[in-house]
mmCIF file of C-alpha atoms and ligand atoms in Angstrom:
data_model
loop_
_atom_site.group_PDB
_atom_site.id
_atom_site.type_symbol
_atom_site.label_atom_id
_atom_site.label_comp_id
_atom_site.label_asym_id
_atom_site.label_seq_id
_atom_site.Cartn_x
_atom_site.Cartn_y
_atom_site.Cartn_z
ATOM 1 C CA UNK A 158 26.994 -38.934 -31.830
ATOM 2 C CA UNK A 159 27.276 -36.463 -34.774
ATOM 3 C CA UNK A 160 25.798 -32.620 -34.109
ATOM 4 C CA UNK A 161 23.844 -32.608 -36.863
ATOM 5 C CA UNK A 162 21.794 -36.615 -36.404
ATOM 6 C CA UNK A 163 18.421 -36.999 -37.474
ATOM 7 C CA UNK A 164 16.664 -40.314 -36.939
ATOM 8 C CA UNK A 165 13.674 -41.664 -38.328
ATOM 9 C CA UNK A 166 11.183 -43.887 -37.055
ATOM 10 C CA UNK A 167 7.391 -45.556 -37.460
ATOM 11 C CA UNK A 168 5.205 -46.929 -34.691
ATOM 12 C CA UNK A 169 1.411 -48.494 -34.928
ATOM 13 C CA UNK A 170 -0.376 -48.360 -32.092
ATOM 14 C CA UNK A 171 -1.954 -51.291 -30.282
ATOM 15 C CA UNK A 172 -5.469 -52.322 -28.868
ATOM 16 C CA UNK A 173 -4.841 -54.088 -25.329
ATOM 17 C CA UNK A 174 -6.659 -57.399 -24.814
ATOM 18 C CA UNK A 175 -6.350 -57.047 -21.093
ATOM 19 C CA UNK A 176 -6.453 -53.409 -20.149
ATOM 20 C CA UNK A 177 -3.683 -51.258 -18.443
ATOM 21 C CA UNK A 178 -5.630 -48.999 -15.838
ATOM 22 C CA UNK A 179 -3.916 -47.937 -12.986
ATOM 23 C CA UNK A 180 -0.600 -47.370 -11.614
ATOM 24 C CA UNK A 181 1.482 -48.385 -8.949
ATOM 25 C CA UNK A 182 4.481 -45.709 -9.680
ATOM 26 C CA UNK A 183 3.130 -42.473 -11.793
ATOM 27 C CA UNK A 184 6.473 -41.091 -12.101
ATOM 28 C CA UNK A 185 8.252 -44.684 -13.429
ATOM 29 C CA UNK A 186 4.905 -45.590 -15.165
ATOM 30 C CA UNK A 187 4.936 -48.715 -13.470
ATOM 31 C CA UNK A 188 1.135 -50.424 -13.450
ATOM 32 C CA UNK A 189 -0.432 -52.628 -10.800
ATOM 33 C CA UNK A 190 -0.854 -55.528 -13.044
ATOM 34 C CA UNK A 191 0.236 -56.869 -16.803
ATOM 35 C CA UNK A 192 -1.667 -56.630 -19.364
ATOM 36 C CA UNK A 193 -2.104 -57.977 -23.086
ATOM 37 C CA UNK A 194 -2.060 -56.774 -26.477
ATOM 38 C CA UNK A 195 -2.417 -56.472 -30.372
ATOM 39 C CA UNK A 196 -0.451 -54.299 -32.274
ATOM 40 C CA UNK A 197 -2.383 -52.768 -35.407
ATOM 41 C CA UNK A 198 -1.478 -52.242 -39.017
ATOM 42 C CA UNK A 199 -3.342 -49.300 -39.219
ATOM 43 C CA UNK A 200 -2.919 -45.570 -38.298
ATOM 44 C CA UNK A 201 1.105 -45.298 -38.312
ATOM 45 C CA UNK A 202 3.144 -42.729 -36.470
ATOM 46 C CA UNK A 203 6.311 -41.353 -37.950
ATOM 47 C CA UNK A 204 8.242 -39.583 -35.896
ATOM 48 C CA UNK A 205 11.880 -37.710 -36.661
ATOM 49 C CA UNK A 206 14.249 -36.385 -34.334
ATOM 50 C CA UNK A 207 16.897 -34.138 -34.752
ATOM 51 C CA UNK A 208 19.611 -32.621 -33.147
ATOM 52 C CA UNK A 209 19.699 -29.813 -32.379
ATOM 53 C CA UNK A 210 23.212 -27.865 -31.317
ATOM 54 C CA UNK A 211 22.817 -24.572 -29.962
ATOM 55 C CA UNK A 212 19.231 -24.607 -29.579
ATOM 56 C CA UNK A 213 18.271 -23.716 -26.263
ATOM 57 C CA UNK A 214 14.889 -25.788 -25.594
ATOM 58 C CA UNK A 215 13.712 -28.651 -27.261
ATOM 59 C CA UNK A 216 10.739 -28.410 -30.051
ATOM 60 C CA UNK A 217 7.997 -30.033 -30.905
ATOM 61 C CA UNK A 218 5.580 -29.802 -33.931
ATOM 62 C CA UNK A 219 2.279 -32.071 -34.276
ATOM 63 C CA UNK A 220 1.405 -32.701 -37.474
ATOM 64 C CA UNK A 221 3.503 -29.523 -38.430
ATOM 65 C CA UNK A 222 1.800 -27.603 -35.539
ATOM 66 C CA UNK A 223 4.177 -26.566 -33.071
ATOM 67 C CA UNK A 224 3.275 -28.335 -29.656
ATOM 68 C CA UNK A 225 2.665 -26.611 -26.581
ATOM 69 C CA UNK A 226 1.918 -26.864 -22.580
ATOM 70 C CA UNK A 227 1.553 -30.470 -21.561
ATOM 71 C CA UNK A 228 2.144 -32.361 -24.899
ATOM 72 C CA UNK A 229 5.778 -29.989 -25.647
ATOM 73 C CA UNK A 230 6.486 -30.926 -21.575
ATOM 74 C CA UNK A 231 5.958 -34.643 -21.892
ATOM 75 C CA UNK A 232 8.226 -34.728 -25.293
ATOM 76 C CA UNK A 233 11.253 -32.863 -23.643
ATOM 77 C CA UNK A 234 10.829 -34.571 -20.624
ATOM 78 C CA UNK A 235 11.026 -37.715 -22.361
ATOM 79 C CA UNK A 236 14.079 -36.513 -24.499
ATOM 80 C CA UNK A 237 15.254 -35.643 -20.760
ATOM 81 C CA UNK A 238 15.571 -39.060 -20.014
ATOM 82 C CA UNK A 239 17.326 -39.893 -23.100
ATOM 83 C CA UNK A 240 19.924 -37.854 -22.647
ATOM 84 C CA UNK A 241 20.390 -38.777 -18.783
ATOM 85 C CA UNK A 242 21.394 -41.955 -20.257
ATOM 86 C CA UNK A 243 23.957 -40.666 -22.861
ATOM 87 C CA UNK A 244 25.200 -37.636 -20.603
ATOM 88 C CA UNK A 245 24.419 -35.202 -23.528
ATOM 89 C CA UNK A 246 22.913 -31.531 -23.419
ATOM 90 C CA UNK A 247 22.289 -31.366 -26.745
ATOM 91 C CA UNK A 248 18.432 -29.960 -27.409
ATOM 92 C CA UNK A 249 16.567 -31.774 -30.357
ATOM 93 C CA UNK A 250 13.621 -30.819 -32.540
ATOM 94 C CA UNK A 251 10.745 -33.592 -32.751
ATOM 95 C CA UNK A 252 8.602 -33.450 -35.903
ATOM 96 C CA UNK A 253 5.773 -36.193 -35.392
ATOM 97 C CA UNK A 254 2.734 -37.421 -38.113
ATOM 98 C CA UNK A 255 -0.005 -39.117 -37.121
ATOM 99 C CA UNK A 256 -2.598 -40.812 -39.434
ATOM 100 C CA UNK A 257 -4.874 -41.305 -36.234
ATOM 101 C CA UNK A 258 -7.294 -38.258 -34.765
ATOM 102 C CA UNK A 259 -5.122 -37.295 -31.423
ATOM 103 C CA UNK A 260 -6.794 -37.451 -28.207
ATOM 104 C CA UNK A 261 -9.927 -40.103 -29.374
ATOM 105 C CA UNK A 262 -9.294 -43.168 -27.543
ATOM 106 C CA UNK A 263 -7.344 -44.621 -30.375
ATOM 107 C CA UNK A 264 -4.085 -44.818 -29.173
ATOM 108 C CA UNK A 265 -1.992 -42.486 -30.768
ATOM 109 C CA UNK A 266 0.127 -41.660 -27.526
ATOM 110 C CA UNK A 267 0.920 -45.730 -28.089
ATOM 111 C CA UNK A 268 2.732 -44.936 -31.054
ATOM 112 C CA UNK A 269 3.606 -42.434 -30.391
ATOM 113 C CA UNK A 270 6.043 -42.617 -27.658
ATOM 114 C CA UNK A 271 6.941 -45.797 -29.320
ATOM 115 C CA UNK A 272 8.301 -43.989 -32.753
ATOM 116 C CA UNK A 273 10.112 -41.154 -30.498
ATOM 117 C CA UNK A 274 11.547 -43.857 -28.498
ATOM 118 C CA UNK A 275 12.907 -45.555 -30.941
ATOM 119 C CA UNK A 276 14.070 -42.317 -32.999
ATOM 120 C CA UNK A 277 15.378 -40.447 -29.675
ATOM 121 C CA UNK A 278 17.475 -43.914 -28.789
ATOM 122 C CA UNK A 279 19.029 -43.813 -32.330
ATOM 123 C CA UNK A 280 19.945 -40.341 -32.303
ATOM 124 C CA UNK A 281 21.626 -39.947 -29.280
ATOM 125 C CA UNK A 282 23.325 -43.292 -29.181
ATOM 126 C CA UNK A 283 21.564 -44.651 -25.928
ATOM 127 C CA UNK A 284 22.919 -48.036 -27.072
ATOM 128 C CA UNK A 285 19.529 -50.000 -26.396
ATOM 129 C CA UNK A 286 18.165 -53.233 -27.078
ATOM 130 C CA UNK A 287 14.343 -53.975 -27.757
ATOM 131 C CA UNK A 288 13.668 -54.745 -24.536
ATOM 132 C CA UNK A 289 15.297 -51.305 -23.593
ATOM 133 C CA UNK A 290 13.015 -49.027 -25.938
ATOM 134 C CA UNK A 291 10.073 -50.180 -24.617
ATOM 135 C CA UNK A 292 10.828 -49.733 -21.242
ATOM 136 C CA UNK A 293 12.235 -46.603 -22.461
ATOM 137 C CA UNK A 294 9.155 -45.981 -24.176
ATOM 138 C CA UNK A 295 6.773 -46.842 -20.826
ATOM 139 C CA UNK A 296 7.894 -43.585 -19.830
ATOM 140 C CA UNK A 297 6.604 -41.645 -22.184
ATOM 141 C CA UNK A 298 3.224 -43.270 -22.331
ATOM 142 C CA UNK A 299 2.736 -46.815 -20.272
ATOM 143 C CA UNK A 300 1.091 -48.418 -23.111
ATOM 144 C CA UNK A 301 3.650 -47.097 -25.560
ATOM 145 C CA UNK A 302 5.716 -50.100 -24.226
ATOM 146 C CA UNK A 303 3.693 -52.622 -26.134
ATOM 147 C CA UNK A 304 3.554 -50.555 -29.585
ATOM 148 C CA UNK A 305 7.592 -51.247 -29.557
ATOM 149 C CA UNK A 306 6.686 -55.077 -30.766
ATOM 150 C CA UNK A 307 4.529 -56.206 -33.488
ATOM 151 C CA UNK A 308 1.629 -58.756 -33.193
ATOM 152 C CA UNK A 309 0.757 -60.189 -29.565
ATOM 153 C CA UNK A 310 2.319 -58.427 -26.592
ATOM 154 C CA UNK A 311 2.696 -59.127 -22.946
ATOM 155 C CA UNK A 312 3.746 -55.959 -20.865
ATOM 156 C CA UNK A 313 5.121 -57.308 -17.485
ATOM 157 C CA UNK A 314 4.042 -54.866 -14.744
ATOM 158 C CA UNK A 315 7.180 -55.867 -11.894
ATOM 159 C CA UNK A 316 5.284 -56.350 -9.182
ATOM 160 C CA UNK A 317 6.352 -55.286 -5.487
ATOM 161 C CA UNK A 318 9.048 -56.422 -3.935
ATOM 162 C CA UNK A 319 10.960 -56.564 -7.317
ATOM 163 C CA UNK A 320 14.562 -54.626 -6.204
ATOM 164 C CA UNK A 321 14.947 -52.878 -10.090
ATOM 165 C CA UNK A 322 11.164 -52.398 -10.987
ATOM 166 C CA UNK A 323 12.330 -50.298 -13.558
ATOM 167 C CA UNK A 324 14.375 -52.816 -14.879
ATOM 168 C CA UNK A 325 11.530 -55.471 -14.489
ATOM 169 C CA UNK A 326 8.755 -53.852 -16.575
ATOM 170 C CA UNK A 327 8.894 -54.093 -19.890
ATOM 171 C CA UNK A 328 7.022 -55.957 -22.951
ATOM 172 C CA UNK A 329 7.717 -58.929 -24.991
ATOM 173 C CA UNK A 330 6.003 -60.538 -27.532
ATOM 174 C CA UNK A 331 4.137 -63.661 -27.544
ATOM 175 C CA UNK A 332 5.888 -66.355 -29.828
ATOM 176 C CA UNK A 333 3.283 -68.837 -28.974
ATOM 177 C CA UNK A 334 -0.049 -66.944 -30.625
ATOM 178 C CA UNK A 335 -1.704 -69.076 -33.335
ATOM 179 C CA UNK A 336 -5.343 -66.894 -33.886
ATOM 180 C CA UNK A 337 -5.673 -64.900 -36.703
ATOM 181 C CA UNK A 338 -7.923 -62.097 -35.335
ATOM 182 C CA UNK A 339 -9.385 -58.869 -36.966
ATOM 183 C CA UNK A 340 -10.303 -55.577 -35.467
ATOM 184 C CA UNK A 341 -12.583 -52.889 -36.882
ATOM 185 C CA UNK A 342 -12.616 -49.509 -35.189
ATOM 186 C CA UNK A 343 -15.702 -47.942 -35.435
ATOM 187 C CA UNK A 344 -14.954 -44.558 -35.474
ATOM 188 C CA UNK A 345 -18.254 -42.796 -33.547
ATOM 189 C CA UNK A 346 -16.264 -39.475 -32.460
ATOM 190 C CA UNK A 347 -12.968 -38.533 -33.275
ATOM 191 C CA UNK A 348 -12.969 -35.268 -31.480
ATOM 192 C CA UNK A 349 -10.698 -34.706 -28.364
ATOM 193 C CA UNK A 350 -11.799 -36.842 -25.480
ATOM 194 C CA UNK A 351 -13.202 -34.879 -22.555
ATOM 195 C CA UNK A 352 -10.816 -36.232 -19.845
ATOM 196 C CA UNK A 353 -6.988 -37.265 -20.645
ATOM 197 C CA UNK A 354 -6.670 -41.229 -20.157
ATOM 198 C CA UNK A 355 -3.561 -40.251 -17.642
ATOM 199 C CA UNK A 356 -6.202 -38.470 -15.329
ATOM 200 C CA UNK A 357 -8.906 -40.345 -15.749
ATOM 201 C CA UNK A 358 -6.741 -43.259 -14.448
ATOM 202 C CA UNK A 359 -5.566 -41.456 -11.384
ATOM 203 C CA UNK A 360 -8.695 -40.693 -10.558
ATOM 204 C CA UNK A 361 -10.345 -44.145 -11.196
ATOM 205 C CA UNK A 362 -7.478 -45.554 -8.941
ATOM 206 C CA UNK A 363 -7.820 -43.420 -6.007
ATOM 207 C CA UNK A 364 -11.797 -42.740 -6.034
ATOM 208 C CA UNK A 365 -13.722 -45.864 -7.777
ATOM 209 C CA UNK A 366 -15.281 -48.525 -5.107
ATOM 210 C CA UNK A 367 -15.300 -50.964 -7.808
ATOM 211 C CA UNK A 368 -10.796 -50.568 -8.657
ATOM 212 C CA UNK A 369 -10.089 -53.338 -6.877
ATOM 213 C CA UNK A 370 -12.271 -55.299 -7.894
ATOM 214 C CA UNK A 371 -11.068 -54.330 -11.586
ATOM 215 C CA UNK A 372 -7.540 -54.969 -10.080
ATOM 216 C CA UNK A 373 -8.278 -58.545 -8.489
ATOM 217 C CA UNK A 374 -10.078 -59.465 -12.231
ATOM 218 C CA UNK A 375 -7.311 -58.048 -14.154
ATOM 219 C CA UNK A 376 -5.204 -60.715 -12.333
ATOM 220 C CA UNK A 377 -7.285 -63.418 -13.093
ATOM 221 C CA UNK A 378 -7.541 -62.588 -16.692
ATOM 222 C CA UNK A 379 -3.521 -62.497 -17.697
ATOM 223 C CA UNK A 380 -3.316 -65.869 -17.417
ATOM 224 C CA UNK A 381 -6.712 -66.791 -18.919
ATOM 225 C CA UNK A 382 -6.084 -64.831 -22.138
ATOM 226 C CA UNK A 383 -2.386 -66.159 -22.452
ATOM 227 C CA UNK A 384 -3.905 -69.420 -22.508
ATOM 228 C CA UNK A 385 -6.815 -68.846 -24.937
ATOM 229 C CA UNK A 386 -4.155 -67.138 -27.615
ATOM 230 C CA UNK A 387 -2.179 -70.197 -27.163
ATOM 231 C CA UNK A 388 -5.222 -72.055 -27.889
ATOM 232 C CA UNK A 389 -5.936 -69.775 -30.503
ATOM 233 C CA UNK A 390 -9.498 -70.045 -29.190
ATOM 234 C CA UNK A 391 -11.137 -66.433 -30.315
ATOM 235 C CA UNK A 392 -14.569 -67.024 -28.295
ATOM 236 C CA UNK A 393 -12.409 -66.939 -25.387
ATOM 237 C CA UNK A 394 -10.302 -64.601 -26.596
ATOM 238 C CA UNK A 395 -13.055 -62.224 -27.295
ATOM 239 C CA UNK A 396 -15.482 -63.091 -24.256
ATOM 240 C CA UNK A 397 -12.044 -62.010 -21.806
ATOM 241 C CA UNK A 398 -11.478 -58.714 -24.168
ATOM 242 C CA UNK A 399 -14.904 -57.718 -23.664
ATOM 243 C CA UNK A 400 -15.518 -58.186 -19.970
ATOM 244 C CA UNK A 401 -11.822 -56.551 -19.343
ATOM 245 C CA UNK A 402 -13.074 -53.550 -21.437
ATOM 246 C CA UNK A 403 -16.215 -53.038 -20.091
ATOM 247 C CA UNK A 404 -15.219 -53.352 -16.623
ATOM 248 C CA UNK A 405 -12.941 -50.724 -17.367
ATOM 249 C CA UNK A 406 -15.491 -48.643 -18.129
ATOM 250 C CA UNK A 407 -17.608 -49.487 -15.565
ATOM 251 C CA UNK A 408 -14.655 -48.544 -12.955
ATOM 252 C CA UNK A 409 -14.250 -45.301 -14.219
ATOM 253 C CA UNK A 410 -17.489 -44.233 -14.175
ATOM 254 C CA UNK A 411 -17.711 -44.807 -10.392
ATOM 255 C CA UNK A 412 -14.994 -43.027 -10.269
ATOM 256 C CA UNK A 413 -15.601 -39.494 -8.539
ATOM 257 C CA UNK A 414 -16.190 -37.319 -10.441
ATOM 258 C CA UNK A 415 -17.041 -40.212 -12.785
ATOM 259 C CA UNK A 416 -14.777 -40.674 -16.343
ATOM 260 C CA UNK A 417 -17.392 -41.083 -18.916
ATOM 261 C CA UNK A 418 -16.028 -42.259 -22.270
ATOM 262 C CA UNK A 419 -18.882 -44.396 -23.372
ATOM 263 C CA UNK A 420 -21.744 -41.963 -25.336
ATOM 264 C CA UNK A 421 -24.849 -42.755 -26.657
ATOM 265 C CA UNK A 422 -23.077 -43.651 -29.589
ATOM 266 C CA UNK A 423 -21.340 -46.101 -28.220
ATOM 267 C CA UNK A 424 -23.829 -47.860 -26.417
ATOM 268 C CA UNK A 425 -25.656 -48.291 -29.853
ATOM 269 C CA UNK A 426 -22.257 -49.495 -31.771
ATOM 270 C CA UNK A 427 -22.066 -52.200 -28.445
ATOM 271 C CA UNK A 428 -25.592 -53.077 -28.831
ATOM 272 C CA UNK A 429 -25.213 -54.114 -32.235
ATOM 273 C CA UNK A 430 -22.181 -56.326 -31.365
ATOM 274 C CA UNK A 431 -24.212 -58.039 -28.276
ATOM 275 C CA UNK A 432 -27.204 -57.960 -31.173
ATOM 276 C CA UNK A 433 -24.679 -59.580 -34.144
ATOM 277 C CA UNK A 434 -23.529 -62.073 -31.752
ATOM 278 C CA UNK A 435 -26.892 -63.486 -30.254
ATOM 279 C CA UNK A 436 -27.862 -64.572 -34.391
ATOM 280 C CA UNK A 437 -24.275 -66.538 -34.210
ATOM 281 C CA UNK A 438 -21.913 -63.981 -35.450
ATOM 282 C CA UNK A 439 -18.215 -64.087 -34.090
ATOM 283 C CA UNK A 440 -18.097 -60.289 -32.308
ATOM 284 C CA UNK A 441 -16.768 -59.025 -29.345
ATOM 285 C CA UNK A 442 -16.390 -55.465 -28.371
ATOM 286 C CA UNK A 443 -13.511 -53.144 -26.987
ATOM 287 C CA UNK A 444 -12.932 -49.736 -25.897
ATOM 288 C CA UNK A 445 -10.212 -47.447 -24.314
ATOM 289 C CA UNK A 446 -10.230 -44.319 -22.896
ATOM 290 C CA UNK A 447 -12.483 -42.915 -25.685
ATOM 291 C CA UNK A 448 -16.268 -42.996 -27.536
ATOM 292 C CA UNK A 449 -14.692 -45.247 -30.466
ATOM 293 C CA UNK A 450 -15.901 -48.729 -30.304
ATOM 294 C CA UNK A 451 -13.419 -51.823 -31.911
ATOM 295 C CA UNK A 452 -14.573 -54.956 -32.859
ATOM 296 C CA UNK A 453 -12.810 -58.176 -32.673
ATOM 297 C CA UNK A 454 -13.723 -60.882 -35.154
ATOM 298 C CA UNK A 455 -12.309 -63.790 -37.917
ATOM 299 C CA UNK A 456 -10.566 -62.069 -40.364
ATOM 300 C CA UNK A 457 -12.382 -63.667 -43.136
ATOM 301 C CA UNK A 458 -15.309 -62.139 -41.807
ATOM 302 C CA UNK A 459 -14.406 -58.524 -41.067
ATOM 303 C CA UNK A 460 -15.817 -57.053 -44.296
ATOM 304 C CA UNK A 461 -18.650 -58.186 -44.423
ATOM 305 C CA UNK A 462 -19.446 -57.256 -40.414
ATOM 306 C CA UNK A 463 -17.625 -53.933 -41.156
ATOM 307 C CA UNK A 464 -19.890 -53.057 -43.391
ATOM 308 C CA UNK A 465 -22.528 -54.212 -41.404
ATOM 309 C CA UNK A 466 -21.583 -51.691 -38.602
ATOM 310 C CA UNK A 467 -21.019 -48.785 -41.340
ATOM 311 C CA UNK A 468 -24.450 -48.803 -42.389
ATOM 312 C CA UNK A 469 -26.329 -49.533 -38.955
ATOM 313 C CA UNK A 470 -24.430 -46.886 -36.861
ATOM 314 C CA UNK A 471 -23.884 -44.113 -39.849
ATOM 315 C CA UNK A 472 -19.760 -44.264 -38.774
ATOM 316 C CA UNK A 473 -16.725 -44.590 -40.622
ATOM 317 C CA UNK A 474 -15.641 -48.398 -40.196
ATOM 318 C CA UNK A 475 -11.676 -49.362 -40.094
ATOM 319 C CA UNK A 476 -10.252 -52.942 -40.756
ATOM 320 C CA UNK A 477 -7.039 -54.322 -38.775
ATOM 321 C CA UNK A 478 -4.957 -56.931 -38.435
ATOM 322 C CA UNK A 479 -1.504 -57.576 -36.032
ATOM 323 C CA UNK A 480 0.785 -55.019 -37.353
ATOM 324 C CA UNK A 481 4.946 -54.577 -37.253
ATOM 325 C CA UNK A 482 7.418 -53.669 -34.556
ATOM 326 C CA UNK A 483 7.942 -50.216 -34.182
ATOM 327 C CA UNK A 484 10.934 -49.339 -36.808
ATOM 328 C CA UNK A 485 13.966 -47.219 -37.880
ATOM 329 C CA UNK A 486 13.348 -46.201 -41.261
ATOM 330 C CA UNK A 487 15.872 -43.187 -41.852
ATOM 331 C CA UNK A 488 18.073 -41.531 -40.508
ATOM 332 C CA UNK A 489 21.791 -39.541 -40.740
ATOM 333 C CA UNK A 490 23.873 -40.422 -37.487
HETATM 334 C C1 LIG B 139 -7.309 -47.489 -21.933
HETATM 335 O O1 LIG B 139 -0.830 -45.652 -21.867
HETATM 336 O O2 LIG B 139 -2.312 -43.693 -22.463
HETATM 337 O O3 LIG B 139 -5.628 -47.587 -23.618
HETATM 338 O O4 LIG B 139 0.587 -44.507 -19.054
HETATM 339 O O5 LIG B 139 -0.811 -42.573 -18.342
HETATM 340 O O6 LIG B 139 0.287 -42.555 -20.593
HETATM 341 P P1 LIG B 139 -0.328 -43.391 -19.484
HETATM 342 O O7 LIG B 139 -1.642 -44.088 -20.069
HETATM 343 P P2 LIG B 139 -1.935 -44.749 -21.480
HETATM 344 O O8 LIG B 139 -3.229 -45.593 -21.083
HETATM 345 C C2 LIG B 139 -3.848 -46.426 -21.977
HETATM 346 C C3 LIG B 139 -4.949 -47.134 -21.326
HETATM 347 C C4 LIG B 139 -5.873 -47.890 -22.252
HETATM 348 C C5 LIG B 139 -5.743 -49.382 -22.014
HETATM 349 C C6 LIG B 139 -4.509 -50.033 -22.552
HETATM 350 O O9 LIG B 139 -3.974 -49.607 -23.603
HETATM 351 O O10 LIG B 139 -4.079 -51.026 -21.925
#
């Protein structure tokens, strides 16, 4: 490892098919149950670390603004674990960019952690395969694990009774996926969100009548989606996405204090959706921890139901596919 090392890297985030909500293990990020993902070639994170020497804290700057409190906290104790690994002391200086509004439900701590995984890894020599960043990445963010693949993702949750759960939960992606799916974020707030996701899943896990319920589905619908993507069967694909989503949502709202993502807004967006697909169309709807609806269809079909949205719900539309792996793309080490 060189003093002066700067790594480069770029992350997309990813929409989860089957949702990650809850954990079994908040300080290992370990959750109570897989889930199932898309990564998305939109809304890239580029993340650079450097070294360092002589420095006596680590830094942090957000789109060029210097990060403070709990985002600068979660960044150094991520490089933390990094350097546990390599047995270095050396401090670093993160500079990240995001082409995604922070803090709106659209994954952006995804890729996020993903990038800095893969940048921190490089820099200090942790010596790790892929399977290694991303459960180097869960750390940082638990669905950051997925964004370290590209296209269809399975993050294993290690369930009890594992010996090395840390070892045991990871992602991997699917080499068996034949759909060709599109997503279109419908972008109804991009402000902050009102509760973080990490919170609001705490809470939903200890407080909400209806978590295991959520939990006991979850289970169920693993297996069911692995099988549809096999089959490359979207209405099943979509119909599992939905209900996974909106159970979600429902969980967290009983919740107490209830975690209320969905607005007015969104209701309308999901209306439409339910509305498009009654007349035949091929729409589902998702959502995480956020107002922004996304909409799963045929590719061949997304501009012309993108549009569709634009002008019925007055938002900015987005078009998707399955993006890359998470990737090194400069560096000086
Ligand atoms: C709603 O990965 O942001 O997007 O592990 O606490 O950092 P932490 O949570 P995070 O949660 C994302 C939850 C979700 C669903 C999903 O991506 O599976």
């Amino acid at each position: 490892m060189r003093s002066d090392a700067w790594a480069t890297a770029v992350a997309h985030p990813n929409i989860a098919l089957v949702k990650y909500w809850g954990k079994r293990d908040e300080d290992l990020i370990l959750p109570l149950a897989d889930s199932l993902s898309m990564t998305l070639d939109i809304f890239p994170t580029t993340t650079t670390v450097r070294l360092m020497p002589g420095q006596g804290q680590d830094s942090a700057f957000l789109d060029g603004i210097p990060a403070s409190g709990q985002a600068r906290r979660r960044i150094a104790a991520f490089l933390d674990l990094v350097r546990d690994r390599t047995g270095s002391t050396v401090r670093a200086r993160v500079d990240t960019v995001n082409t995604v509004p922070v803090g709106a439900g659209l994954a952006s701590s995804a890729a996020g952690f993903a990038a800095l995984a893969v940048a921190a890894a490089t820099v200090y020599d942790a010596g790790l395969d892929t399977v290694g960043l991303s459960r180097l990445a869960r750390r940082g963010s638990g669905s950051a694990c997925r964004s370290v693949f590209g296209g269809f993702v399975q993050w294993y949750a290690a369930y009890p009774g594992i010996p090395d759960p840390d070892q045991a939960s990871y992602a991997q992606p699917l080499g068996d996926v034949q759909l060709e799916l599109a997503l279109i974020a419908v972008l109804v707030d991009t402000g902050p969100k009102p509760v973080s996701s990490r919170e609001a899943m705490t809470r939903t896990v200890s407080t909400s009548r209806l978590f295991p319920r959520w939990l006991a589905a979850t289970l169920e619908d693993v297996p069911a989606m692995r099988a549809a993507l096999r089959d490359g069967d979207i209405a099943r694909v979509g119909a599992i996405a939905e209900r996974s989503a909106m159970g979600m949502h429902d969980t967290m709202e009983a919740a107490v204090p209830p975690v209320r993502y969905r607005t007015p807004a969104s209701r309308h967006v999901l209306g439409l959706v339910r509305a498009m697909r009654a007349r035949g169309e091929q729409t589902w709807a998702t959502m995480d921890a956020g107002a922004n609806v996304k909409v799963l269809c045929p590719p061949g079909d997304a501009p012309r139901i993108a549009a569709e949205l634009a002008s019925m719900s007055g938002s900015r539309t987005v078009i998707a596919g399955p993006g890359p792996a998470a990737t090194l793309t400069l560096g000086d080490w």
